[in-house]
Coordinates of C-alpha atoms and ligand atoms in Angstrom, one line a residue:
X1 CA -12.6 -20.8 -12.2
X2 CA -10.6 -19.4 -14.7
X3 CA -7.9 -20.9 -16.6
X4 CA -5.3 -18.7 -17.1
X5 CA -4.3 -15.3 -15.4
X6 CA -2.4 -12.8 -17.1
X7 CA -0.3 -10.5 -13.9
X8 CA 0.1 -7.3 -15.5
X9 CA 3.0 -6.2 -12.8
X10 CA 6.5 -6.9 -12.3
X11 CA 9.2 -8.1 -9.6
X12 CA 7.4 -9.5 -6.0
X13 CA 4.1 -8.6 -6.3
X14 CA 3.9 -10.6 -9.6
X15 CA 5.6 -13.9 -7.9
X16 CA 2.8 -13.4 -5.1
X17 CA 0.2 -13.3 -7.7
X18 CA 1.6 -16.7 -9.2
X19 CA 1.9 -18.4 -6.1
X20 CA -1.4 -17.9 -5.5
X21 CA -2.5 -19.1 -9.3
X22 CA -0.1 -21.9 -8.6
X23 CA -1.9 -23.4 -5.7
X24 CA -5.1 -23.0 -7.5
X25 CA -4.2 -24.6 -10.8
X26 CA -4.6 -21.3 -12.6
X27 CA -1.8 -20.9 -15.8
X28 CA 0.0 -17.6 -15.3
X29 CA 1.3 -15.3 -18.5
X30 CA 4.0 -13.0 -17.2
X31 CA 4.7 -9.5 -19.0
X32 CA 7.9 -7.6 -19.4
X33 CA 9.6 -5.2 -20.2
X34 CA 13.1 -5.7 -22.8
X35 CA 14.7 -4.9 -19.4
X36 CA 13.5 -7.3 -17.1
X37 CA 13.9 -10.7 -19.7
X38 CA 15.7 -12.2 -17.2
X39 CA 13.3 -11.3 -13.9
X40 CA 12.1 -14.2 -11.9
X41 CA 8.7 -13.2 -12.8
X42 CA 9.3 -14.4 -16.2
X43 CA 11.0 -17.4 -15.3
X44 CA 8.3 -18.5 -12.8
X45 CA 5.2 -17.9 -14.7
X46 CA 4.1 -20.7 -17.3
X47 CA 4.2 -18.3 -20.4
X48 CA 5.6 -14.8 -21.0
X49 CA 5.1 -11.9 -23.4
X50 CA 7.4 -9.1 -23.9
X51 CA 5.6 -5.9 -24.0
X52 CA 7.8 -3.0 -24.3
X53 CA 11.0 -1.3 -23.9
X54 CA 12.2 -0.7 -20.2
X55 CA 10.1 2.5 -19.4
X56 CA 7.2 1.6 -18.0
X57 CA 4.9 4.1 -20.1
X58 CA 5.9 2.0 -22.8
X59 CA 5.6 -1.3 -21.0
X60 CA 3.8 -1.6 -17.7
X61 CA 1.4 1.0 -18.7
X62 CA 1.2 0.0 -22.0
X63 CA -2.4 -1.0 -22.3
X64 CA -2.5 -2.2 -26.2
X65 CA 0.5 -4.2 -25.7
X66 CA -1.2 -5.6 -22.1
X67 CA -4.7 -6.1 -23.7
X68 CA -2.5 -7.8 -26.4
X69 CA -0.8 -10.1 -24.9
X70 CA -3.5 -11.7 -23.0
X71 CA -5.5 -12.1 -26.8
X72 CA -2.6 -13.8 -27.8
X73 CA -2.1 -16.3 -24.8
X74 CA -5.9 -16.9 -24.3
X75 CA -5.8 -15.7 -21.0
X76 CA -9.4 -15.3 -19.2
X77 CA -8.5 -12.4 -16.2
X78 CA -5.6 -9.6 -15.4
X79 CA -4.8 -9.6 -12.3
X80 CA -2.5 -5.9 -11.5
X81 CA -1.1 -6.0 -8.8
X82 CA -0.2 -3.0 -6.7
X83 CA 0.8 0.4 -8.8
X84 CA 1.2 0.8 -12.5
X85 CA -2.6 0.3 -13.6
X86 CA -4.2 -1.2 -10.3
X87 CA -6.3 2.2 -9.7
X88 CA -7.0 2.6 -13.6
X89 CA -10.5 2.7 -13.9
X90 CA -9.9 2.7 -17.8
X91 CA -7.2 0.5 -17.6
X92 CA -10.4 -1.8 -15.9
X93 CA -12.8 -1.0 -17.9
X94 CA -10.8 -1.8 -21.3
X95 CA -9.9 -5.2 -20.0
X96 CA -14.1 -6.2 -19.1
X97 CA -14.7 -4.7 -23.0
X98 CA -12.5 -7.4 -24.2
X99 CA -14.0 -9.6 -22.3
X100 CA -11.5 -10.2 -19.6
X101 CA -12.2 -10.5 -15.9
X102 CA -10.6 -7.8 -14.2
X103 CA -9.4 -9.0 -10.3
X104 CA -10.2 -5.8 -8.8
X105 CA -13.5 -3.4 -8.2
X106 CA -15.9 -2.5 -10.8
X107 CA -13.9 0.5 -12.9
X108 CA -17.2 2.7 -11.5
X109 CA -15.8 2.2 -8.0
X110 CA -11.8 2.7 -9.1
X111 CA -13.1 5.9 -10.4
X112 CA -15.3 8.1 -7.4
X113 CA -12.5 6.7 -4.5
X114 CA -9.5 8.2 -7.1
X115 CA -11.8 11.1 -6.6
X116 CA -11.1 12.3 -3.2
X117 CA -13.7 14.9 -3.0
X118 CA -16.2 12.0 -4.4
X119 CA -14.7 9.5 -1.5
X120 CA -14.7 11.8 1.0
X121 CA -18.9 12.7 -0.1
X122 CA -19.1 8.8 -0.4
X123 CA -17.6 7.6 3.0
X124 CA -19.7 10.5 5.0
X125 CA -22.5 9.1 3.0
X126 CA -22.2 5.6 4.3
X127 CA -21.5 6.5 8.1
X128 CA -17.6 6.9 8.2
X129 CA -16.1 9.8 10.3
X130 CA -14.1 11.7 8.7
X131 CA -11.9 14.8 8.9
X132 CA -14.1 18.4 9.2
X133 CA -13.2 20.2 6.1
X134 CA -15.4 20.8 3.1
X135 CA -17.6 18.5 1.2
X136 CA -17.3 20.2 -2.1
X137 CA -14.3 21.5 -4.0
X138 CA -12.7 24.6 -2.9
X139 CA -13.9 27.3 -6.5
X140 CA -12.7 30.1 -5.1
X141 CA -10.0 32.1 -2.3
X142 CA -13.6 33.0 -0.6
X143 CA -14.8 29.9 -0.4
X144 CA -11.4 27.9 0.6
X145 CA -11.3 30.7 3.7
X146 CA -15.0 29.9 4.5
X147 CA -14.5 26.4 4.9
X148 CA -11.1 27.1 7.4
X149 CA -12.6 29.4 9.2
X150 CA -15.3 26.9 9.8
X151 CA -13.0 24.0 11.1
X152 CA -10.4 25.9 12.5
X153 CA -7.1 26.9 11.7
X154 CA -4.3 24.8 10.7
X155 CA -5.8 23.2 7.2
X156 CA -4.1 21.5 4.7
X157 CA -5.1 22.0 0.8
X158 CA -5.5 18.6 -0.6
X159 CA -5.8 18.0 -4.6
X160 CA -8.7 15.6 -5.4
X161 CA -7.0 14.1 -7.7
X162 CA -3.9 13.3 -5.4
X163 CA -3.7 10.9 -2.8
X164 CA -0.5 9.1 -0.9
X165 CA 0.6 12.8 0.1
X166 CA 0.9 14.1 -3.0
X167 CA -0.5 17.4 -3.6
X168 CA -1.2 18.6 -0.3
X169 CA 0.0 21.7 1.5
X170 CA -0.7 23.2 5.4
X171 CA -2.1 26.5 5.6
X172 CA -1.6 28.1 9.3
X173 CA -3.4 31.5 9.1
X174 CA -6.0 33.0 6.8
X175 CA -3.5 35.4 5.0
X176 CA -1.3 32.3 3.8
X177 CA -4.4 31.0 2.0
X178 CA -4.4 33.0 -1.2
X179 CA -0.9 32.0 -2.1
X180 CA -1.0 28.1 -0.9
X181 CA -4.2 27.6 -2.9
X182 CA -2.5 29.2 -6.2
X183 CA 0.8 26.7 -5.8
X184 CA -1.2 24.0 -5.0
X185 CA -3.6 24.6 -7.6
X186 CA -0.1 24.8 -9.5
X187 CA 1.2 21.4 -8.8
X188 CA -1.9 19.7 -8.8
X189 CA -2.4 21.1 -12.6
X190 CA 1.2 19.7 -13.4
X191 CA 0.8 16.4 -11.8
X192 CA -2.8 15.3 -12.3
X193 CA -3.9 17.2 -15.0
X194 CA -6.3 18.6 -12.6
X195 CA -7.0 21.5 -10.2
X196 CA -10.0 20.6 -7.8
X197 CA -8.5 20.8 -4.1
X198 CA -10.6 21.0 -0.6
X199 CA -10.2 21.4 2.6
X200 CA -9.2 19.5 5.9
X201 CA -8.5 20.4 9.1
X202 CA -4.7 19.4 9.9
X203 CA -4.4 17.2 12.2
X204 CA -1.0 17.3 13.8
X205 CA 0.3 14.3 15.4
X206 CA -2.1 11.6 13.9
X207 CA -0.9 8.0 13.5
X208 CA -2.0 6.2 9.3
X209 CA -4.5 2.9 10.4
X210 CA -5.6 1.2 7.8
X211 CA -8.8 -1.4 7.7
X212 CA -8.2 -4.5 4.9
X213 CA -11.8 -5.4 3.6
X214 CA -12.7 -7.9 1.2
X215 CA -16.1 -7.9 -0.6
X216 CA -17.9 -10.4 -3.0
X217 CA -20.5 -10.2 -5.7
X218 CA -22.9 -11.4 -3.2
X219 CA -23.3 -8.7 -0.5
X220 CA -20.7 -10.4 1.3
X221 CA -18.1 -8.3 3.4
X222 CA -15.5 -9.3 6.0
X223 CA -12.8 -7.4 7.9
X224 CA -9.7 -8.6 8.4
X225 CA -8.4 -5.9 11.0
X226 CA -6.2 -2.8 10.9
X227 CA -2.7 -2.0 10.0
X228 CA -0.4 0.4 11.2
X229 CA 1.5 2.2 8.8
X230 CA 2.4 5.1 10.3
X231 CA 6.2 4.6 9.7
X232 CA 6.8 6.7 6.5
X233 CA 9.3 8.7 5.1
X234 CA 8.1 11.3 2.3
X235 CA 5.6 9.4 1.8
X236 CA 7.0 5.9 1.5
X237 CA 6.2 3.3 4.1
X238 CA 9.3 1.8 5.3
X239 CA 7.6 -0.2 8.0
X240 CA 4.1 -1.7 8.9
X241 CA 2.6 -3.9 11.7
X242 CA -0.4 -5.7 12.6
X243 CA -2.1 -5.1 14.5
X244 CA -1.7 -1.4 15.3
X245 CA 0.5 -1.0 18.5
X246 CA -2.2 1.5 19.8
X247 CA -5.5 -0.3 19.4
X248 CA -6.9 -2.9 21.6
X249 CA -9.5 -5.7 20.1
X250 CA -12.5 -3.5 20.9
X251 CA -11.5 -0.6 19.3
X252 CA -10.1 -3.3 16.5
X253 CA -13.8 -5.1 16.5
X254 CA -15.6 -1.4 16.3
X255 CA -14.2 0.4 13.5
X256 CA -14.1 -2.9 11.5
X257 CA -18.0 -3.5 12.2
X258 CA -17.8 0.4 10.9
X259 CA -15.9 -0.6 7.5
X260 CA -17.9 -3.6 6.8
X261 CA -21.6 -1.8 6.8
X262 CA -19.8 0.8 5.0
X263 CA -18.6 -1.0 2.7
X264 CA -21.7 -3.0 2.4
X265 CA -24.1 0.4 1.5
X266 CA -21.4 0.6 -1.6
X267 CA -22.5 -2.4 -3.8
X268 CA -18.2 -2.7 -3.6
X269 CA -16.2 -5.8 -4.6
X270 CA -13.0 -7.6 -4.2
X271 CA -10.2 -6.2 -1.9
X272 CA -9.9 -2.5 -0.7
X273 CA -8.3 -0.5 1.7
X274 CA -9.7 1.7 4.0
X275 CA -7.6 4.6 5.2
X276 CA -7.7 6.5 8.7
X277 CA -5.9 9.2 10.4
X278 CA -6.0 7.9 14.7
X279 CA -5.4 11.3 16.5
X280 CA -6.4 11.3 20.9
X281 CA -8.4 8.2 20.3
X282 CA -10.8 9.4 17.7
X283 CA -10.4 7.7 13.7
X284 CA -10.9 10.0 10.6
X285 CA -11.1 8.2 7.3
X286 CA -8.9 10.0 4.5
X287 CA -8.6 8.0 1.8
X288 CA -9.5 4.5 -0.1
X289 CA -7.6 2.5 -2.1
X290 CA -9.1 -0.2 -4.2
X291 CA -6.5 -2.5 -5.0
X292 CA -4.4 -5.4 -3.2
X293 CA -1.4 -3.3 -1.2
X294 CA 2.3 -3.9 -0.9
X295 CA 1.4 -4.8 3.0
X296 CA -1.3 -7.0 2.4
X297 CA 1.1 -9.9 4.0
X298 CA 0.9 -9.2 7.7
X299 CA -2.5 -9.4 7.4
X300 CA -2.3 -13.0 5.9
X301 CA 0.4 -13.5 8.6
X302 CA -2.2 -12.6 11.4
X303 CA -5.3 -13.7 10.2
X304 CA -3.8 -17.4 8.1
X305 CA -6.2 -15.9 5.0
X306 CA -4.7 -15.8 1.3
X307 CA -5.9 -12.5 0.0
X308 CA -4.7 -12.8 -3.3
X309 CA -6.7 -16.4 -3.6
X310 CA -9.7 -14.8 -2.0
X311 CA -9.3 -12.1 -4.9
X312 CA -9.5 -14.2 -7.4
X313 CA -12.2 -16.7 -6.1
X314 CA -14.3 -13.1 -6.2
X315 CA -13.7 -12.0 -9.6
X316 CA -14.6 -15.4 -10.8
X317 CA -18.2 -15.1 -8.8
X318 CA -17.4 -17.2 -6.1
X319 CA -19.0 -16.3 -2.9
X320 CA -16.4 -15.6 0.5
X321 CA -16.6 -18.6 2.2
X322 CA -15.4 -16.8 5.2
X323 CA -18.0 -15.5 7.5
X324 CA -16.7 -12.5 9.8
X325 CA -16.8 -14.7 13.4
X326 CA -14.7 -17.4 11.5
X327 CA -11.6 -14.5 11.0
X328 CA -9.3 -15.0 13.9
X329 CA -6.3 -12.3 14.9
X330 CA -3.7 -14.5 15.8
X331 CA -0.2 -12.9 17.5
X332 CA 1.7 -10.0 15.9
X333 CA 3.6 -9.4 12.0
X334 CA 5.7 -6.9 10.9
X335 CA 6.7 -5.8 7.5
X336 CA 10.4 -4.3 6.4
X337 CA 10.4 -3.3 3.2
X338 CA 13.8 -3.7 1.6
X339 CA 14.6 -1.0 -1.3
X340 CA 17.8 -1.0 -3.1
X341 CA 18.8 2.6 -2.2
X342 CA 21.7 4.0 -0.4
X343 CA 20.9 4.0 3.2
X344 CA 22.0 7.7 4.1
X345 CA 20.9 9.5 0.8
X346 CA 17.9 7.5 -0.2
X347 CA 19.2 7.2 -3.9
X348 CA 18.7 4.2 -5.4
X349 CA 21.6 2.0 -5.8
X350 CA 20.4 -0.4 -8.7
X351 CA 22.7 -3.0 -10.1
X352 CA 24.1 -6.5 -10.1
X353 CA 23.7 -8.7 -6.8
X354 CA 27.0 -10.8 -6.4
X355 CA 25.4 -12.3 -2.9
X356 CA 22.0 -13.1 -1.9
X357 CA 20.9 -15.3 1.6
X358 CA 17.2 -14.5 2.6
X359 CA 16.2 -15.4 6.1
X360 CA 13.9 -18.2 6.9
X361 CA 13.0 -20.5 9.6
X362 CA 9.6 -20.2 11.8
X363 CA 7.3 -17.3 11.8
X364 CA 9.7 -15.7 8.7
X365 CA 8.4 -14.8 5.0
X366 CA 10.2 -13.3 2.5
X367 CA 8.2 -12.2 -0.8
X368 CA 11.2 -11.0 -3.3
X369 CA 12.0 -11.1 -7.1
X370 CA 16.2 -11.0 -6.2
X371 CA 18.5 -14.0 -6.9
X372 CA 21.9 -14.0 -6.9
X373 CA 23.4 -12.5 -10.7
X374 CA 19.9 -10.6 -11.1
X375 CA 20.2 -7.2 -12.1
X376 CA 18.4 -4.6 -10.2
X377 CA 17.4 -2.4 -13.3
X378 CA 17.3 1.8 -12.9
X379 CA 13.9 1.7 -14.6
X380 CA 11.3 0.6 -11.6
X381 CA 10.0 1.4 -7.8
X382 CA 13.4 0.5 -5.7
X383 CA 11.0 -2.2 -3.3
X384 CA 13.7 -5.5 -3.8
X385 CA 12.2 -7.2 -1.1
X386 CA 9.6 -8.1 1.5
X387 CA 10.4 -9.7 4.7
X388 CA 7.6 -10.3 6.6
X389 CA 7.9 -11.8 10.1
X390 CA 5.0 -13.7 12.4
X391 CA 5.3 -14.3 16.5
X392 CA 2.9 -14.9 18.9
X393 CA 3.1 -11.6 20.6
X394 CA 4.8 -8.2 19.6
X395 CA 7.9 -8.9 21.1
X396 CA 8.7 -12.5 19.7
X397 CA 7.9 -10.9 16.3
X398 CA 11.0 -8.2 17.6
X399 CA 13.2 -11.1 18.2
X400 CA 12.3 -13.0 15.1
X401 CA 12.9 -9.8 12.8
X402 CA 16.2 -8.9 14.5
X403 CA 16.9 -12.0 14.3
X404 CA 16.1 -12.5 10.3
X405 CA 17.6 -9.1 9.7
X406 CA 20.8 -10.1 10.9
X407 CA 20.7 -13.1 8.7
X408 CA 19.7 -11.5 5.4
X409 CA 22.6 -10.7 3.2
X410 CA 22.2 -9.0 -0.3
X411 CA 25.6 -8.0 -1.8
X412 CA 26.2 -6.1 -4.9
X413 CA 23.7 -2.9 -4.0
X414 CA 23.2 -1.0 -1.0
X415 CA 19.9 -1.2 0.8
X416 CA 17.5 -0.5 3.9
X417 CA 18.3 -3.3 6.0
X418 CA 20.9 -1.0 7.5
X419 CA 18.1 1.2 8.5
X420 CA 15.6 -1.5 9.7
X421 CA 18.2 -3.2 12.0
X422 CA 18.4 0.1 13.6
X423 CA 15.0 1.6 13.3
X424 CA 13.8 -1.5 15.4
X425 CA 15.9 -1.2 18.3
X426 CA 14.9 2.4 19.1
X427 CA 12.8 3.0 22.3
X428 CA 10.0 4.3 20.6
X429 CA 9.1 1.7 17.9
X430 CA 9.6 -1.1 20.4
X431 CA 7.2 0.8 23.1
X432 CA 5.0 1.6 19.9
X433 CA 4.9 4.6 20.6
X434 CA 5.2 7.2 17.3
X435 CA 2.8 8.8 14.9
X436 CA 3.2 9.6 11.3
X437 CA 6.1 12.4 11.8
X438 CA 8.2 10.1 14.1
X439 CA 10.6 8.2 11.3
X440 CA 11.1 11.6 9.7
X441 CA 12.3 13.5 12.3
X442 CA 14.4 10.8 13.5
X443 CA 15.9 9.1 10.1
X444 CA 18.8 11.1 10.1
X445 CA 20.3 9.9 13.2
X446 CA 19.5 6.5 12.5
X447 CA 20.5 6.5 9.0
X448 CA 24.1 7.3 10.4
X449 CA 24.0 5.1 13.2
X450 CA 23.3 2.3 10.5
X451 CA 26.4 3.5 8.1
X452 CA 27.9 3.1 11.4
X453 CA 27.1 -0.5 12.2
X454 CA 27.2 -1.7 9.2
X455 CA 30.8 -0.5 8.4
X456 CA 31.5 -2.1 12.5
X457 CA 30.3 -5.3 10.7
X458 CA 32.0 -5.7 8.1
Ligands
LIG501 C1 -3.5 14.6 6.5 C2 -2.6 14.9 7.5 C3 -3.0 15.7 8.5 N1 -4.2 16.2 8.5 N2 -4.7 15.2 6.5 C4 -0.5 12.3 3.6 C5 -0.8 11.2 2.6 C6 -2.3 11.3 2.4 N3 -2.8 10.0 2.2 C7 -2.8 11.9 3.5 N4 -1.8 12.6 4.2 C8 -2.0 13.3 5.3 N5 -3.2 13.9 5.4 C9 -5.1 16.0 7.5 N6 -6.3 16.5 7.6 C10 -1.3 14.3 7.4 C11 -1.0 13.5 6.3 C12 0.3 13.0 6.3 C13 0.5 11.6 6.4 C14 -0.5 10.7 6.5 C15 -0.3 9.3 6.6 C16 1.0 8.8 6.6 C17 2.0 9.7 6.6 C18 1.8 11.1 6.5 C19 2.9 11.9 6.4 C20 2.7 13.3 6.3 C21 1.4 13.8 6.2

């Protein structure tokens, strides 16, 4: 096992990753950034290097001063968390050349699954359904109305080089094609430094499943079931479950039988993601991401499994000592994510926090970097917090988190807990019933409603 595991991340996600060390007798090396000397990631870990100044091109994505620090410390692995380098297959490939373990997939797989054309080619390959559109790149305004025409108006234009909904645009008759496939070539130039796009059919009310997998160097795969993140706003989940409100254990047991031997034809290892659209009862995959995610805990809370453990155990060769039969779906989690952003405008609201009481008791988890007198700095994602809550069935995990919402307090910026404490009393998340458009059409009226209650509060 190794000895010491540098966590080239920040803020929760890098307390998670130590925790996990921790109970394994691993050392943990924190980075940083000048701005975040005084985060609890620093203080938690067992030794800490300062990489950079507070932007994270200079810091976080600094790979000399990364590949550096863990020279200097002796460190054996790099774990990175979620964001910054996690899908860097450079980023992995640079760490196995200096002969660090990298706790993630093989920089070959990072690669082809940040190619979406190449995922799409790969996941079709391997058995997975996925969305009618075309198999190769879009070259020309010919060839992007051929492959419409063949599935059917509405498309969307996706960039191959995007992914989480950036780079994408609907295109509703032929004669809009020509202009959405120059913009789009456009911003996918500007953002990826590449212009590849293809084609999808649009679906339009589809809810965002996603499988967890976990894979060792053995041939090994498991499934630990589905999450339901259909809850988004531009992009950003604000709000995930598991299991999925709409699926029922068969459905669960089938398109998890369907990741693993996926999965299984791909020589893949460690933890990945597999991504689904669910549209009138049918799944299309989408996407894959091959890292840990920012949900990853209501999994753990459902299935009693440390992912982050089980990642590291793979990287260091172990084989998964959990067979698929010994995975058990236990009861029902849910996943608020806190940001530190004004609850009306979405701006983020960083700063010091004068207050701080996070929630506890049964079935209640709380994965944050804040303490009271921390400084949120202006520099990083606006994710504070995590609170994760466990019951038995769906609706003791509503009472738990209204419950837990009602007792977190975190003075000094504003945040979404305004939002969540009114986002879970609507009709339609506590019948389960919304898709991926839902929260966006109706955050307005709850983003006012929540100004609303918490000024009554107060
Ligand atoms: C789609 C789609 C409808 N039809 N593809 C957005 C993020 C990226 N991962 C895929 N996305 C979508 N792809 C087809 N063929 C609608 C979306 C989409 C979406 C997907 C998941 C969660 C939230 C979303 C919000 C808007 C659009």
């Amino acid at each position: 096992m190794f000895e010491k595991v540098l966590i080239a991340n920040r803020g929760e996600i890098a307390l998670r990753i130590m925790r996990a060390c921790r109970e394994m007798g691993i050392q943990t090396v924190a980075v940083h950034s000048t701005a975040d000397a005084d985060a609890m990631h620093v203080r938690l870990a067992d030794e800490s290097v300062c990489i950079g100044p507070p932007s994270p091109a200079e810091s976080y994505l600094n790979v000399a001063g990364l590949l550096s620090a863990a020279t200097i410390t002796n460190a054996d692995a790099v774990h990175p968390g979620v964001g910054f380098l996690a899908e860097n297959g450079d980023f992995a490939e640079i760490v196995e050349d200096h002969g660090l373990v990298f706790i993630g997939p093989s920089p070959e797989h990072i690669r082809t699954m940040g190619d979406k054309v190449a995922a799409r080619n790969v996941a079709a390959d391997v058995g997975l359904p996925l969305v009618p559109g075309s198999r190769q790149a879009v070259q020309s305004l010919d060839e992007a109305l051929e492959a419409a025409e063949e599935v059917g108006y509405p498309v969307v234009l996706k960039a191959a080089a995007g992914g989480g909904g950036r780079g994408m645009k609907i295109v509703r008759r032929p004669d809009e094609m020509a202009e959405s496939l120059d913009v789009t070539r456009a911003e996918s130039q500007a953002a990826f430094g590449d212009s590849t796009l293809y084609v999808e059919k649009h679906l339009g009310h589809p809810r965002h499943i996603e499988v967890q997998i976990l894979a060792d160097h053995h041939g090994n795969v498991v499934h630990f079931g589905e999450r339901d993140c259909s809850l988004q706003r531009r992009h950003q989940k604000v709000l995930e479950e598991a299991p999925s409100p709409a699926l029922n254990t068969e459905m669960r047991d089938e398109l998890g039988a369907h990741c693993v031997e996926a999965i299984g034809k791909l020589s893949y290892r460690n933890a990945g993601t597999l991504e689904f659209l669910y549209q009138d009862g049918e799944f299309f995959f989408i996407e894959m991401n091959t890292r840990l995610q920012v949900e990853h805990p209501i999994t753990e809370m459902i299935t009693g499994v440390d992912l982050v453990r089980e990642q590291i155990r793979i990287a260091a060769g172990r084989p998964l000592d959990l067979r698929q039969e010994e995975i058990e779906f236990a009861g029902h989690a849910i996943e608020c994510r806190i940001n530190a952003e004004h609850p009306l405008t979405f701006y983020p609201s960083p700063g010091r926090i004068t207050d701080y009481h996070a929630p506890g008791g049964l079935g209640v988890r709380v994965d944050s970097a804040l303490y009271a007198g921390y400084a949120v700095p202006a520099y990083y994602d606006s994710l504070v917090a995590k609170l994760v809550v466990h019951g038995r069935t769906r609706n003791e995990c509503l009472m738990r988190l209204r419950r837990a919402l009602e007792e977190y307090v975190i003075e000094g910026v504003e945040t979404t807990i305004p939002l969540h404490r009114r986002l879970i009393g609507e009709k339609a998340f506590v019948d389960g019933d919304y898709d991926i458009h839902w929260l966006e059409r109706n955050i307005a009226a709850l983003a006012d409603l929540a100004i609303g209650g918490a000024s009554a509060d107060d």
